[in-house]
């Protein structure tokens, strides 16, 4: 088999690398414009070269989690496949690419066309990120046979049950809350209550990752947040970067003094932001939270024989699971919603962001891959989109 | 009827009472909620910083361009990418330049195709409404709220927060707050145009906003 290149094409970052490598490279999947740099734009990980990261303007190829803007995506992929980044020769490579669940047919066709006609890969496989995670998990635990993958990413959260390696398509659920929504909500709250930060997506995203945690008991934490003085151990100050003296924002305790730096005071926002994942109705989104959706998915959409195994093998992947306290809170909630006779066990992936990539890498090294891919010869002879849909989407 | 008022600031008490009583109706409230939710999905809240740049062909380029065409470098920024787009083929632009709403419409039409009624689609994969009770938070301070503003329906928790809310009277556009003076003008009524399929789809596919229960109109107590 030719070299296999695994590429987890996410809305926030691309995790890409040869399957034989240890870790993928994480490249932001966007084109960024800085307000002081008029002569160039930053593509993908070129953003590291940018000194002043305030008021960055993002051009994302993804909209609501689906790839709609091919102009931007081409540029990012050109950069990724090119000499500066991963330097691959497409003709000799087999690519394993990810797409979201329930992807639109025209986007699927467009992806196939781009891979084979524009880049000319030797063969390709188009699958979901959760399928790769499931493969990785079931590979390591073959006795389990079933698992439920919770993939909470930038655009949305998907809950997908897998049984014997195949997804139960009718049971896949999508919650519209993802990292992007959480960052935007944090920006709105701060902008209304303290300081206008609506333009500072990059900085506030870092703030969210540094400072937010998931409360195991929302009401108790709200009560603590109301207190003043030393009794309130939730309040933190966040020092904003000015890109001259302070390169990156950092958390500080309320007592410390800062000369000349802009500070944000974060109190209940610290846990109210990730709370949206568990209760989207807090901000007005009429959907179930993750815990409810897991219970709903298993109990109403999955056939009875697999339910016990699904509850025992809930795998958490995606960037949002990195919030402190996420797993514990989710376990408490799912345990209270699941019927008493089932055991509930949640497993957090070791590296949630790159978990799908690692699953893909394991798939590449297994014998199953060659039955799943479509080669360029097949694509040319058997009429492109027909064979791709048959192989990938049945 | 001549009035004997000397001060020009005195306004009609009747008009002022009517102004204070103006309650936003259900449609406007829902529209605001929907706009708020759509704002949460935005990528950028400010304009493109490179939007008004003029690229002059005669401007000297300081980078060293080698002879052969390298398709992977982007040192020239905008002009190079424009050139590449043209080279790549016009048909790409026509075929693949669909935005999200167009894709949703297509998917809707295909999914209402009676061939495969049971097949899961983008719409069926959406998670249903929650069974847990909705919690309300004060828009000003973020803690639990017990009270609702009569006029616009947002929540507040205490008299202090209510006063802040009345002062700022949140009419937000893209995160900027208009000063109260502008807000006092009645919001323009949207034309009742025919609902197009795409806007109907926005209702289906957008994260569903929770609809507030309609409040009975209050009778004013002014004399």
Coordinates of C-alpha atoms in Angstrom, one line a residue, chain B residues 97-220:
Chain B
X97 CA -19.8 28.2 -4.5
X98 CA -22.8 27.5 -2.5
X99 CA -23.4 28.9 0.9
X100 CA -24.9 27.0 3.8
X101 CA -28.5 28.0 3.2
X102 CA -28.4 26.8 -0.4
X103 CA -27.1 23.5 0.8
X104 CA -29.9 23.3 3.4
X105 CA -32.5 23.9 0.7
X106 CA -31.1 21.2 -1.5
X107 CA -31.0 18.8 1.4
X108 CA -34.6 19.6 2.3
X109 CA -35.8 19.0 -1.2
X110 CA -34.0 15.7 -1.4
X111 CA -35.1 14.5 2.0
X112 CA -38.8 15.1 1.2
X113 CA -38.3 12.8 -1.8
X114 CA -40.6 9.9 -1.1
X115 CA -38.1 7.3 -2.2
X116 CA -36.5 6.8 1.2
X117 CA -38.7 8.1 3.9
X118 CA -36.7 6.4 6.7
X119 CA -33.3 7.5 5.7
X120 CA -31.6 9.7 8.3
X121 CA -30.8 13.3 7.1
X122 CA -29.3 16.5 8.5
X123 CA -32.7 17.5 9.9
X124 CA -33.5 14.2 11.5
X125 CA -30.1 14.1 13.2
X126 CA -30.9 17.3 15.2
X127 CA -31.4 16.6 18.8
X128 CA -35.0 17.3 20.1
X129 CA -36.0 19.8 22.8
X130 CA -34.9 19.3 26.3
X131 CA -37.3 17.9 28.9
X132 CA -35.6 19.8 31.7
X133 CA -37.1 23.1 32.9
X134 CA -35.5 26.3 31.4
X135 CA -33.4 28.4 33.7
X136 CA -33.4 32.1 33.3
X137 CA -30.5 34.4 34.0
X138 CA -30.3 38.2 34.4
X139 CA -28.9 39.8 31.3
X140 CA -27.1 42.4 33.3
X141 CA -25.2 40.4 36.0
X142 CA -25.7 36.8 34.9
X143 CA -27.1 35.4 38.1
X144 CA -30.5 33.8 38.4
X145 CA -33.4 36.1 37.5
X146 CA -36.9 36.2 38.8
X147 CA -38.4 39.1 36.9
X148 CA -39.0 40.1 33.3
X149 CA -38.9 43.5 31.8
X150 CA -42.4 44.5 30.8
X151 CA -41.4 46.2 27.6
X152 CA -39.0 43.8 26.0
X153 CA -39.1 40.5 27.9
X154 CA -35.5 40.2 29.0
X155 CA -34.8 39.0 32.5
X156 CA -33.4 40.8 35.4
X157 CA -32.8 39.9 39.0
X158 CA -33.0 43.1 41.1
X159 CA -34.0 46.7 40.9
X160 CA -30.4 47.8 40.3
X161 CA -30.1 45.5 37.3
X162 CA -33.5 46.7 36.0
X163 CA -32.3 50.2 36.1
X164 CA -29.1 49.4 34.2
X165 CA -31.2 47.6 31.6
X166 CA -33.6 50.6 31.2
X167 CA -30.6 52.9 30.7
X168 CA -28.9 50.8 28.1
X169 CA -32.0 49.4 26.5
X170 CA -30.1 46.8 24.7
X171 CA -30.5 47.3 21.0
X172 CA -27.4 45.5 19.8
X173 CA -26.0 45.3 16.4
X174 CA -22.9 43.2 16.0
X175 CA -22.0 43.6 19.6
X176 CA -22.0 47.5 19.5
X177 CA -24.4 49.2 21.8
X178 CA -26.4 52.0 20.5
X179 CA -26.8 54.9 22.9
X180 CA -30.3 55.2 24.4
X181 CA -31.2 58.3 22.3
X182 CA -31.2 56.2 19.1
X183 CA -33.1 53.4 20.7
X184 CA -36.0 55.7 21.6
X185 CA -37.1 55.7 18.0
X186 CA -39.6 52.9 17.3
X187 CA -38.0 50.0 15.5
X188 CA -38.9 49.7 11.8
X189 CA -41.6 47.1 11.1
X190 CA -40.4 44.4 8.8
X191 CA -42.5 44.1 5.6
X192 CA -44.7 41.1 5.7
X193 CA -43.1 39.6 2.6
X194 CA -43.9 36.1 1.4
X195 CA -41.9 33.7 3.5
X196 CA -39.3 32.2 1.2
X197 CA -38.3 28.6 1.5
X198 CA -34.8 29.6 2.7
X199 CA -36.0 31.7 5.5
X200 CA -38.4 29.0 6.5
X201 CA -35.4 26.6 6.5
X202 CA -33.6 29.0 8.8
X203 CA -36.3 28.4 11.3
X204 CA -35.9 24.7 10.9
X205 CA -32.2 24.4 10.9
X206 CA -31.1 27.2 13.2
X207 CA -30.7 26.3 16.8
X208 CA -34.2 26.6 18.0
X209 CA -34.9 29.6 20.2
X210 CA -37.1 29.0 23.2
X211 CA -40.3 31.0 22.7
X212 CA -41.3 33.1 25.7
X213 CA -44.8 32.7 26.9
X214 CA -46.8 35.8 25.9
X215 CA -47.3 38.1 28.7
X216 CA -50.7 39.8 29.2
X217 CA -50.6 43.5 28.5
X218 CA -50.3 45.7 31.6
X219 CA -52.6 48.5 32.3
X220 CA -50.7 51.6 33.1

